[in-house]
Coordinates of C-alpha atoms in Angstrom, one line a residue:
Chain A
M24 CA 0.0 0.1 0.1
L25 CA 0.9 3.5 -0.6
D26 CA 2.4 6.0 1.8
S27 CA -0.1 8.9 1.4
A28 CA 2.8 11.3 1.9
Q29 CA 4.7 9.9 -1.2
T30 CA 4.2 11.5 -4.6
L31 CA 2.7 9.3 -7.4
F32 CA 4.2 9.3 -10.9
I33 CA 2.5 8.0 -13.9
G34 CA 4.4 7.2 -17.2
V35 CA 2.6 6.5 -20.4
D36 CA 3.7 5.2 -23.6
G37 CA 1.1 5.4 -26.4
G38 CA 1.0 4.4 -30.0
G39 CA -1.2 3.2 -32.9
T40 CA -1.4 -0.4 -31.7
G41 CA -1.8 0.1 -28.0
C42 CA -0.8 2.2 -25.0
R43 CA 1.2 1.1 -21.7
A44 CA 1.0 2.9 -18.4
A45 CA 3.2 2.5 -15.3
V46 CA 2.4 3.8 -11.9
G47 CA 4.8 4.2 -8.9
T48 CA 6.8 6.4 -6.6
L49 CA 10.1 7.8 -6.4
S50 CA 11.3 5.4 -3.6
D51 CA 9.6 2.2 -4.9
G52 CA 9.9 2.8 -8.6
V53 CA 7.2 1.2 -10.9
L54 CA 4.5 -0.5 -8.6
A55 CA 2.3 -1.8 -11.5
Q56 CA 1.8 -1.5 -15.3
A57 CA -1.2 -2.1 -17.5
D58 CA -1.7 -2.5 -21.2
G59 CA -4.4 -1.0 -23.0
G60 CA -6.0 0.2 -26.4
R61 CA -4.4 2.3 -29.1
A62 CA -3.5 5.9 -28.3
N63 CA -2.4 7.8 -31.4
V64 CA -3.3 11.4 -31.1
A65 CA -3.1 12.3 -34.7
S66 CA -5.6 9.7 -35.7
D67 CA -8.2 9.8 -32.9
T68 CA -7.6 12.2 -30.1
E69 CA -11.0 11.2 -28.2
L70 CA -10.2 7.5 -28.2
A71 CA -6.6 8.0 -27.2
I72 CA -7.6 10.0 -24.2
E73 CA -10.2 7.3 -23.1
N74 CA -7.6 4.6 -23.7
I75 CA -4.9 6.3 -21.8
L76 CA -7.2 6.9 -18.7
E77 CA -8.5 3.4 -18.8
T78 CA -4.9 1.9 -18.8
V79 CA -3.6 4.3 -16.0
Y80 CA -6.7 3.3 -13.7
A81 CA -5.8 -0.4 -14.4
A82 CA -2.4 0.2 -13.4
A83 CA -3.3 2.1 -10.5
E84 CA -5.8 -0.7 -9.2
K85 CA -3.1 -3.5 -9.7
A86 CA -0.9 -1.2 -7.4
G87 CA -3.7 -1.0 -4.7
I88 CA -3.8 2.9 -5.4
P89 CA -7.3 4.3 -5.0
R90 CA -8.4 6.2 -8.3
D91 CA -9.4 9.4 -6.3
T92 CA -5.6 9.9 -5.1
L93 CA -4.5 10.0 -8.9
H94 CA -5.4 13.8 -8.9
K95 CA -2.2 14.6 -6.9
A96 CA -0.1 12.5 -9.4
K97 CA 2.4 13.9 -11.8
A98 CA 2.5 11.9 -15.3
H99 CA 4.6 12.1 -18.4
L100 CA 2.7 10.9 -21.6
G101 CA 4.8 10.0 -24.8
L102 CA 2.3 9.6 -27.5
A103 CA 2.7 8.9 -31.2
G104 CA 1.2 11.6 -33.3
V105 CA 1.9 14.5 -31.2
M106 CA 3.3 17.0 -33.7
T107 CA 2.5 20.4 -32.1
S108 CA 2.1 22.0 -28.6
H109 CA -1.6 22.2 -29.4
D110 CA -1.7 18.6 -29.6
S111 CA 0.1 18.2 -26.2
A112 CA -2.1 20.8 -24.6
R113 CA -5.2 19.2 -25.7
V114 CA -4.5 15.9 -24.2
A115 CA -2.8 17.2 -21.0
S116 CA -5.9 19.5 -20.3
D117 CA -8.0 16.4 -20.3
M118 CA -6.0 14.6 -17.7
P119 CA -7.2 14.7 -14.1
F120 CA -3.5 14.6 -12.6
E121 CA -1.8 17.4 -10.8
T122 CA 0.7 17.8 -13.5
T123 CA 0.8 16.2 -17.0
V124 CA 3.2 16.7 -19.6
V125 CA 2.8 15.3 -23.0
T126 CA 5.4 14.9 -25.6
D127 CA 5.8 12.6 -28.8
D128 CA 7.0 9.2 -28.1
R129 CA 10.6 9.8 -29.3
S130 CA 11.7 11.7 -26.2
T131 CA 10.4 8.8 -24.0
A132 CA 12.1 6.3 -26.2
V133 CA 15.3 8.2 -25.9
T134 CA 15.1 8.7 -22.2
G135 CA 14.2 4.9 -21.8
A136 CA 17.1 3.7 -24.1
L137 CA 19.7 6.0 -22.4
G138 CA 18.4 5.2 -18.9
G139 CA 18.2 9.1 -18.3
Q140 CA 21.7 9.7 -19.1
D141 CA 22.9 12.2 -21.6
G142 CA 24.1 10.7 -25.0
F143 CA 23.0 9.6 -28.3
L144 CA 20.5 7.0 -29.6
L145 CA 20.1 5.3 -33.0
S146 CA 17.0 3.3 -32.7
V147 CA 16.6 1.5 -36.0
G148 CA 13.6 -0.8 -36.5
T149 CA 10.9 -0.6 -39.1
G150 CA 11.7 3.2 -38.8
T151 CA 14.7 5.1 -37.8
I152 CA 15.1 7.4 -34.9
A153 CA 18.4 9.4 -34.4
A154 CA 18.5 11.5 -31.1
A155 CA 20.6 13.4 -28.9
S156 CA 19.6 13.9 -25.1
T157 CA 21.5 16.7 -23.4
A158 CA 20.5 17.7 -19.8
G159 CA 16.8 17.1 -20.5
T160 CA 16.5 18.5 -23.9
F161 CA 16.2 16.2 -26.9
Q162 CA 17.3 16.9 -30.7
Y163 CA 16.3 14.7 -33.5
V164 CA 17.4 13.9 -37.0
G165 CA 14.7 12.4 -39.2
G166 CA 11.6 10.9 -38.0
W167 CA 9.7 12.5 -41.0
G168 CA 8.3 9.1 -42.1
F169 CA 9.0 6.4 -44.5
H170 CA 8.3 8.1 -47.8
V171 CA 10.8 10.9 -47.4
A172 CA 13.0 9.8 -44.5
D173 CA 13.7 6.7 -42.3
Q174 CA 17.1 6.0 -44.1
A175 CA 18.8 2.8 -42.9
S176 CA 15.4 1.4 -41.3
G177 CA 14.0 -2.0 -42.0
A178 CA 11.5 -0.5 -44.3
W179 CA 14.1 1.4 -46.2
L180 CA 16.4 -1.6 -46.5
G181 CA 13.4 -3.8 -47.8
R182 CA 12.4 -1.4 -50.5
A183 CA 15.8 -0.7 -51.6
A184 CA 16.0 -4.7 -51.8
L185 CA 13.0 -5.0 -54.0
E186 CA 14.2 -2.2 -56.2
R187 CA 17.6 -4.0 -56.7
V188 CA 15.9 -7.3 -57.3
L189 CA 13.9 -5.8 -60.3
L190 CA 17.2 -4.2 -61.7
C191 CA 18.8 -7.5 -61.5
K192 CA 15.7 -9.1 -63.1
D193 CA 15.9 -6.6 -65.9
G194 CA 19.7 -7.3 -66.4
V195 CA 20.7 -3.6 -65.4
V196 CA 22.9 -4.9 -62.6
E197 CA 24.0 -8.4 -61.7
H198 CA 22.3 -10.7 -59.2
T199 CA 24.0 -11.8 -56.0
D200 CA 22.9 -14.7 -53.6
L201 CA 20.9 -12.3 -51.6
T202 CA 19.0 -10.8 -54.6
H203 CA 18.4 -14.4 -55.9
E204 CA 17.1 -15.4 -52.4
L205 CA 14.7 -12.6 -52.1
F206 CA 13.6 -12.8 -55.6
A207 CA 12.7 -16.6 -54.8
K208 CA 10.3 -15.3 -52.1
F209 CA 8.1 -13.9 -55.0
D210 CA 8.6 -17.1 -57.0
D211 CA 10.9 -15.1 -59.2
D212 CA 8.0 -13.2 -60.6
A213 CA 8.6 -9.5 -61.1
N214 CA 4.9 -8.7 -61.5
A215 CA 4.4 -10.1 -58.0
I216 CA 6.9 -7.7 -56.5
S217 CA 5.1 -4.8 -58.5
T218 CA 1.8 -5.9 -57.1
F219 CA 3.2 -6.2 -53.6
S220 CA 4.6 -2.8 -53.6
V221 CA 1.1 -1.1 -54.5
S222 CA -0.2 -1.9 -51.0
A223 CA 2.9 -2.5 -49.1
K224 CA 3.2 -0.7 -45.9
P225 CA 6.6 0.0 -44.1
G226 CA 6.2 -3.0 -41.9
D227 CA 5.8 -5.2 -44.9
Y228 CA 9.0 -3.9 -46.5
G229 CA 10.7 -4.4 -43.1
T230 CA 10.0 -8.3 -43.1
F231 CA 12.8 -8.4 -45.6
A232 CA 15.3 -6.7 -43.4
P233 CA 16.6 -9.9 -41.5
D234 CA 17.5 -11.6 -44.9
I235 CA 19.5 -8.6 -45.8
V236 CA 21.3 -8.3 -42.3
T237 CA 22.1 -12.2 -42.7
G238 CA 23.0 -11.7 -46.5
A239 CA 25.5 -8.9 -45.6
R240 CA 26.9 -10.7 -42.5
A241 CA 27.6 -13.6 -44.9
G242 CA 29.8 -11.2 -47.4
D243 CA 26.9 -10.6 -50.0
P244 CA 28.4 -7.8 -51.9
W245 CA 25.0 -6.0 -52.4
G246 CA 24.0 -6.7 -48.8
V247 CA 27.3 -5.3 -47.4
S248 CA 26.8 -2.3 -49.7
I249 CA 23.4 -1.4 -48.5
M250 CA 24.2 -1.8 -44.9
T251 CA 27.2 0.4 -45.6
Q252 CA 24.8 3.1 -47.1
G253 CA 22.5 2.9 -44.3
A254 CA 25.5 3.2 -41.7
E255 CA 26.8 6.3 -43.6
H256 CA 23.3 8.0 -43.1
L257 CA 23.5 7.0 -39.3
V258 CA 27.1 8.4 -39.1
G259 CA 25.8 11.6 -40.9
S260 CA 22.9 11.8 -38.4
L261 CA 25.2 11.5 -35.3
R262 CA 27.6 14.2 -36.8
A263 CA 24.6 16.5 -37.3
L264 CA 23.5 15.9 -33.7
G265 CA 26.9 16.9 -32.4
F266 CA 28.3 13.5 -31.6
K267 CA 31.8 13.3 -30.5
T268 CA 34.2 10.3 -30.1
G269 CA 33.6 9.0 -26.5
D270 CA 30.0 10.2 -26.2
T271 CA 27.7 7.6 -25.1
L272 CA 25.8 6.0 -28.0
C273 CA 23.0 3.4 -27.6
L274 CA 22.0 1.2 -30.8
S275 CA 18.6 0.1 -30.2
G276 CA 15.7 -1.4 -32.2
G277 CA 15.7 -4.7 -34.2
L278 CA 18.3 -3.3 -36.6
G279 CA 20.3 -0.8 -34.6
P280 CA 22.8 -3.3 -33.2
H281 CA 23.5 -4.9 -36.4
Y282 CA 24.7 -1.6 -37.9
A283 CA 27.5 -1.7 -35.4
A284 CA 29.7 -3.8 -37.8
Y285 CA 29.4 -1.0 -40.3
L286 CA 30.0 2.1 -38.1
P287 CA 33.5 3.7 -37.8
P288 CA 35.1 2.5 -34.5
E289 CA 35.3 6.0 -33.2
S290 CA 31.4 5.9 -33.0
L291 CA 31.5 2.8 -30.8
G292 CA 33.8 3.7 -28.1
A293 CA 31.1 4.4 -25.4
R294 CA 28.5 2.0 -26.7
I295 CA 25.9 0.9 -24.3
N296 CA 23.1 -1.5 -24.6
S297 CA 19.6 -0.2 -24.4
C298 CA 18.6 0.5 -20.8
G299 CA 15.0 0.3 -21.1
N300 CA 12.0 1.0 -23.3
A301 CA 9.7 4.0 -24.0
L302 CA 7.5 3.1 -21.0
D303 CA 10.4 3.3 -18.6
G304 CA 11.5 6.6 -20.4
A305 CA 8.1 8.0 -19.6
F306 CA 8.2 7.1 -15.9
Q307 CA 11.7 8.4 -15.6
L308 CA 10.5 11.6 -17.0
A309 CA 7.4 11.8 -14.9
K310 CA 9.9 11.3 -11.7
S311 CA 11.8 14.2 -13.3
L312 CA 8.7 16.4 -12.8
G313 CA 8.8 15.7 -9.2
A314 CA 12.4 16.7 -8.8
L315 CA 11.4 20.0 -10.7
R316 CA 9.0 20.9 -8.1
Chain B
M19 CA -16.3 7.8 -98.1
L20 CA -14.7 4.4 -97.7
D21 CA -13.9 2.1 -100.7
S22 CA -15.5 -1.2 -99.5
A23 CA -12.4 -3.2 -100.9
Q24 CA -10.1 -1.5 -98.4
T25 CA -9.2 -3.0 -95.3
L26 CA -10.3 -0.8 -92.2
F27 CA -7.7 -0.5 -89.4
I28 CA -8.5 0.6 -85.8
G29 CA -5.9 1.8 -83.2
V30 CA -6.9 2.3 -79.6
D31 CA -4.7 3.9 -76.7
G32 CA -6.4 3.3 -73.5
G33 CA -5.4 4.4 -69.9
G34 CA -6.6 5.2 -66.4
T35 CA -7.9 8.6 -67.5
G36 CA -9.2 8.1 -70.8
C37 CA -9.0 6.3 -74.3
R38 CA -8.6 7.3 -77.8
A39 CA -9.3 5.5 -80.9
A40 CA -8.2 6.2 -84.7
V41 CA -9.9 4.7 -87.6
G42 CA -8.5 4.5 -91.2
T43 CA -7.0 2.5 -94.1
L44 CA -3.7 1.7 -95.5
S45 CA -3.6 4.1 -98.2
D46 CA -5.4 7.1 -96.4
G47 CA -3.9 6.7 -93.0
V48 CA -6.2 7.7 -90.0
L49 CA -9.4 9.1 -91.3
A50 CA -10.8 10.1 -88.0
Q51 CA -10.1 9.9 -84.2
A52 CA -12.3 10.1 -81.1
D53 CA -11.7 10.6 -77.4
G54 CA -13.6 8.5 -74.7
G55 CA -13.8 7.3 -71.0
R56 CA -11.1 5.5 -69.2
A57 CA -9.9 2.2 -70.2
N58 CA -7.6 0.6 -67.6
V59 CA -7.9 -3.2 -67.9
A60 CA -6.7 -3.9 -64.3
S61 CA -9.3 -1.6 -62.6
D62 CA -12.4 -2.2 -64.4
T63 CA -12.3 -4.6 -67.5
E64 CA -16.2 -4.1 -68.2
L65 CA -16.0 -0.4 -68.1
A66 CA -12.8 -0.5 -70.3
I67 CA -14.4 -2.8 -73.1
E68 CA -17.5 -0.5 -73.0
N69 CA -15.7 2.8 -73.3
I70 CA -13.2 1.5 -76.0
L71 CA -16.2 0.3 -78.2
E72 CA -18.1 3.6 -77.8
T73 CA -15.0 5.5 -78.7
V74 CA -14.3 3.2 -81.6
Y75 CA -17.9 3.8 -82.9
A76 CA -17.6 7.5 -82.5
A77 CA -14.4 7.6 -84.6
A78 CA -16.0 5.4 -87.4
E79 CA -18.9 7.8 -87.4
K80 CA -16.8 10.8 -87.7
A81 CA -15.0 9.1 -90.7
G82 CA -18.3 8.1 -92.2
I83 CA -17.9 4.4 -91.8
P84 CA -21.1 2.5 -91.1
R85 CA -20.8 0.6 -87.8
D86 CA -21.6 -2.7 -89.4
T87 CA -18.7 -2.7 -91.6
L88 CA -16.4 -2.7 -88.6
H89 CA -16.6 -6.4 -88.1
K90 CA -14.1 -6.6 -91.1
A91 CA -11.5 -4.4 -89.3
K92 CA -8.2 -5.2 -87.8
A93 CA -7.6 -3.6 -84.5
H94 CA -4.8 -3.1 -82.1
L95 CA -5.4 -2.0 -78.6
G96 CA -2.8 -0.8 -76.4
L97 CA -4.1 -0.7 -72.8
A98 CA -2.9 0.2 -69.5
G99 CA -3.2 -2.5 -67.1
V100 CA -2.7 -5.4 -69.5
M101 CA -0.3 -7.7 -67.5
T102 CA -1.0 -11.2 -68.7
S103 CA -2.1 -13.0 -72.0
H104 CA -5.4 -13.7 -70.1
D105 CA -6.1 -9.9 -69.9
S106 CA -5.4 -9.5 -73.6
A107 CA -7.5 -12.5 -74.6
R108 CA -10.5 -11.3 -72.3
V109 CA -10.7 -8.1 -74.0
A110 CA -10.0 -9.2 -77.5
S111 CA -12.8 -11.7 -77.4
D112 CA -15.4 -9.1 -76.7
M113 CA -14.3 -7.0 -79.6
P114 CA -16.4 -7.5 -82.8
F115 CA -13.7 -6.9 -85.2
E116 CA -12.3 -9.6 -87.6
T117 CA -8.8 -9.5 -85.9
T118 CA -8.0 -7.8 -82.4
V119 CA -4.7 -7.7 -80.9
V120 CA -4.5 -6.4 -77.4
T121 CA -1.2 -5.5 -75.7
D122 CA -0.2 -3.2 -72.8
D123 CA 0.3 0.5 -73.5
R124 CA 4.1 0.3 -73.6
S125 CA 4.4 -1.4 -77.1
T126 CA 2.1 1.2 -78.6
A127 CA 4.2 4.0 -77.1
V128 CA 7.4 2.6 -78.4
T129 CA 6.0 2.0 -81.8
G130 CA 4.5 5.5 -81.9
A131 CA 7.7 7.2 -80.6
L132 CA 9.9 5.4 -83.0
G133 CA 7.6 5.7 -86.0
G134 CA 7.7 2.0 -86.4
Q135 CA 11.4 1.9 -86.8
D136 CA 13.9 -0.4 -85.0
G137 CA 15.4 1.4 -82.1
F138 CA 15.4 2.4 -78.5
L139 CA 13.0 4.5 -76.5
L140 CA 13.6 6.3 -73.2
S141 CA 10.3 7.8 -72.2
V142 CA 10.6 9.7 -69.0
G143 CA 7.6 11.6 -67.5
T144 CA 5.9 10.9 -64.3
G145 CA 7.1 7.3 -64.8
T146 CA 9.9 5.8 -66.8
I147 CA 9.8 3.5 -69.9
A148 CA 13.0 2.2 -71.3
A149 CA 12.4 -0.1 -74.4
A150 CA 13.9 -1.6 -77.4
S151 CA 12.1 -2.3 -80.6
T152 CA 13.4 -4.8 -83.0
A153 CA 11.6 -6.2 -86.0
G154 CA 8.1 -6.0 -84.2
T155 CA 9.2 -7.6 -80.9
F156 CA 9.7 -5.3 -77.7
Q157 CA 12.0 -5.5 -74.8
Y158 CA 11.6 -3.4 -71.7
V159 CA 13.5 -2.4 -68.6
G160 CA 11.5 -1.4 -65.6
G161 CA 7.8 -0.4 -65.5
W162 CA 7.3 -2.1 -62.2
G163 CA 5.8 1.1 -60.8
F164 CA 6.9 4.0 -58.6
H165 CA 7.5 2.1 -55.2
V166 CA 10.2 -0.3 -56.6
A167 CA 11.3 1.1 -60.0
D168 CA 10.8 4.4 -62.2
Q169 CA 14.3 5.5 -61.4
A170 CA 15.0 8.7 -63.3
S171 CA 11.3 9.7 -63.5
G172 CA 9.6 13.0 -62.4
A173 CA 8.1 11.1 -59.4
W174 CA 11.6 9.7 -58.6
L175 CA 13.2 13.1 -58.7
G176 CA 10.5 14.9 -56.6
R177 CA 10.6 12.2 -53.8
A178 CA 14.5 12.1 -53.8
A179 CA 14.2 16.1 -53.6
L180 CA 12.0 16.1 -50.7
E181 CA 14.1 13.5 -48.9
R182 CA 17.1 15.6 -49.6
V183 CA 15.4 18.9 -48.3
L184 CA 14.8 17.2 -44.9
L185 CA 18.3 15.9 -44.8
C186 CA 19.4 19.6 -45.3
K187 CA 16.9 20.7 -42.7
D188 CA 18.3 18.3 -40.2
G189 CA 21.8 19.5 -40.9
V190 CA 23.0 16.0 -42.3
V191 CA 24.1 17.6 -45.6
E192 CA 24.1 21.2 -46.8
H193 CA 21.5 23.2 -48.4
T194 CA 22.0 24.2 -51.9
D195 CA 19.9 27.1 -53.8
L196 CA 17.5 24.4 -55.2
T197 CA 16.9 22.6 -51.6
H198 CA 16.2 25.9 -50.3
E199 CA 14.0 26.9 -53.2
L200 CA 12.0 23.4 -52.7
F201 CA 11.7 23.8 -49.0
A202 CA 10.2 27.4 -49.5
K203 CA 7.4 25.7 -51.5
F204 CA 6.4 24.0 -47.9
D205 CA 7.0 27.4 -46.1
D206 CA 10.1 25.9 -44.8
D207 CA 8.1 23.5 -42.7
A208 CA 9.5 20.0 -42.6
N209 CA 6.1 18.7 -41.0
A210 CA 4.2 20.0 -44.1
I211 CA 6.6 17.9 -46.2
S212 CA 6.1 14.8 -44.1
T213 CA 2.3 15.3 -44.1
F214 CA 2.3 15.7 -48.1
S215 CA 4.2 12.5 -48.3
V216 CA 1.6 10.4 -46.6
S217 CA -0.8 10.8 -49.3
A218 CA 1.4 11.9 -52.2
K219 CA 0.9 10.0 -55.5
P220 CA 3.7 9.8 -58.1
G221 CA 2.2 12.7 -60.0
D222 CA 2.3 14.9 -56.9
Y223 CA 6.1 14.2 -56.5
G224 CA 6.4 14.8 -60.3
T225 CA 5.3 18.4 -59.9
F226 CA 8.8 19.2 -58.4
A227 CA 10.7 17.7 -61.5
P228 CA 10.7 21.1 -63.6
D229 CA 12.4 22.8 -60.6
I230 CA 15.0 20.1 -60.3
V231 CA 15.7 20.2 -64.2
T232 CA 16.0 24.0 -64.0
G233 CA 18.2 24.0 -60.9
A234 CA 20.5 21.4 -62.4
R235 CA 20.6 23.4 -65.7
A236 CA 21.7 26.5 -63.6
G237 CA 24.5 24.3 -62.1
D238 CA 23.0 23.5 -58.6
P239 CA 25.3 20.9 -57.4
W240 CA 22.6 18.6 -55.8
G241 CA 20.5 19.1 -58.9
V242 CA 23.3 18.0 -61.1
S243 CA 23.9 14.9 -59.1
I244 CA 20.5 13.7 -59.1
M245 CA 20.0 14.2 -62.8
T246 CA 23.3 12.4 -63.3
Q247 CA 22.2 9.7 -60.9
G248 CA 19.0 9.4 -63.2
A249 CA 21.1 9.5 -66.3
E250 CA 23.3 6.4 -65.1
H251 CA 20.1 4.6 -64.6
L252 CA 18.9 5.2 -68.2
V253 CA 22.4 4.3 -69.5
G254 CA 22.4 1.0 -67.5
S255 CA 18.8 0.4 -69.0
L256 CA 20.1 1.0 -72.6
R257 CA 22.9 -1.5 -71.9
A258 CA 20.6 -4.2 -70.7
L259 CA 18.4 -3.5 -73.6
G260 CA 21.5 -4.2 -76.0
F261 CA 22.0 -0.6 -77.3
K262 CA 25.0 0.0 -79.3
T263 CA 26.5 3.4 -80.4
G264 CA 24.8 4.5 -83.5
D265 CA 21.5 2.7 -82.8
T266 CA 18.4 4.9 -83.0
L267 CA 17.3 6.5 -79.8
C268 CA 14.5 8.4 -79.0
L269 CA 14.1 10.5 -75.8
S270 CA 10.5 11.3 -75.1
G271 CA 8.2 12.3 -72.3
G272 CA 8.3 15.7 -70.3
L273 CA 11.7 14.8 -68.8
G274 CA 13.3 12.6 -71.4
P275 CA 15.0 15.3 -73.7
H276 CA 16.2 16.9 -70.4
Y277 CA 18.2 14.0 -69.7
A278 CA 20.3 14.5 -73.1
A279 CA 22.7 16.8 -71.2
Y280 CA 23.7 14.0 -68.8
L281 CA 24.0 11.1 -71.1
P282 CA 27.3 10.1 -72.6
P283 CA 27.9 11.4 -76.3
E284 CA 28.0 7.8 -77.5
S285 CA 24.3 7.2 -76.6
L286 CA 23.1 10.4 -78.5
G287 CA 24.7 9.7 -82.2
A288 CA 21.5 8.8 -83.7
R289 CA 19.0 10.5 -81.7
I290 CA 15.6 11.1 -83.0
N291 CA 12.7 13.3 -81.8
S292 CA 9.6 11.4 -80.9
C293 CA 7.7 10.6 -84.1
G294 CA 4.4 10.1 -82.6
N295 CA 2.2 9.1 -79.7
A296 CA 0.9 5.7 -78.4
L297 CA -2.4 6.3 -80.6
D298 CA -0.2 6.6 -83.7
G299 CA 1.6 3.5 -82.6
A300 CA -1.6 1.6 -82.1
F301 CA -3.0 2.5 -85.5
Q302 CA 0.6 1.5 -87.0
L303 CA 0.6 -1.8 -85.3
A304 CA -3.0 -2.3 -86.6
K305 CA -1.8 -1.7 -90.1
S306 CA 0.9 -4.2 -89.6
L307 CA -1.8 -6.7 -88.9
G308 CA -3.0 -6.3 -92.5
A309 CA 0.5 -6.8 -93.7
L310 CA 0.8 -10.0 -91.9
R311 CA -2.3 -11.5 -93.5

């Protein structure tokens, strides 16, 4: 049970497929977590607010915290689709907590991955996040979406691979083991790739990323070349963020760690493993609201 | 009026926005043309067939040709969306003409552009067609659609430009006059580019191609570099199609002629202007059906 003198903290990580909430205190850390429905502010703000509240209440109940004490809590919500301060204010004003800070889900991801330290994050999964965290402020490179950004990501690798396969099929460039292997996934039918591409989402392209990682590791020339190209983008992103040799760097996401082999050694001196996820980051940022008081 | 001994020929060019039909004879060439509704076989075969027939009848009426003589005609239909021989047969079997050949709209475009000669076509507009025509047979490179092909096209240039603008905005690479100019079209707002990209169609990206062509011509380093990259793809496509120095080459489409400045001189020795369009090509192919008899 909760000591009534203790400040309650709430962290929320919300995205298009679901949200998660953590409730706890400074001394005990997270007391309980709960999962809930989707919470993308851009697609449906009303639903996001509803799902977030339900999920926070569920976490509080698990922790044995009465709902009517939550109005004294300090909360940090990291939500996908938050693009403007208007979005943040809209959601924050509907929360019944003492203090609510709403950000996009990148700052919570960065804080979680770096465990609250200053440093740099390259989170590479279906998409790409490159970020710097310095004394509680965040800087980003990219994050503009698959169609015009997300270089080095799984979706980017997969789409580049299919483009390459078709160039091989047409005889413009030479097949490698990797392009043969990927073409075989479409029964060597170029029309099937074309049809796939019409409705393919970033996640669909991303399903080919593991093959590319494996092919590159086995020395496939095209595989190595595309991973190198992705790594060059990541190095450029770190440079733009002010990274210097010796700074803390976390490579996270399904693909991040795989790029280590293609990054220059001076980037990897102070490499750390990911400390935690975006929910950890949200809870950590909520706790820092207490410290600021 | 038509001499009843003369064979009638029908050419049709059909696509997603409309179709055109030409009716004529060997000696007189095209007697009349008509425009009609959309005729993309992939999206709606029934509607395509209906619109094609209506348009042919309209052209025949203009030429003073009684509808009931059309059953003796020989027709070539070049239709967008024809991917398989099954598609061709399905449409051909519903046509009331003596002979009907149905192909995709690339062979009619190639035949029209080359005026029926053997040679090579680089048609670069919103998309890219690279083709070789040799003694009535056609070979292609690409044509797999914007998401996984169409390198060098207007859509490809435009998307690459927006990606570049965002890298400049993020400080990963340096702005040039051209990237500044394109960014200004979005009020220097990266979120506006991101939002645009979510629903942008190839044609939407293609609207930026004229700026890129102009910027490159003025010597903008990034503009020159992306046009050079597009030209390298076109050269690779010609090579894959078996192009040799001195072979006839037609550069057509809104962008094709602009690539001349970036292609190696040995590609341009026997360059011709585009002789005609896909409707001309369809009519020409219909006439060759008479010759084959």
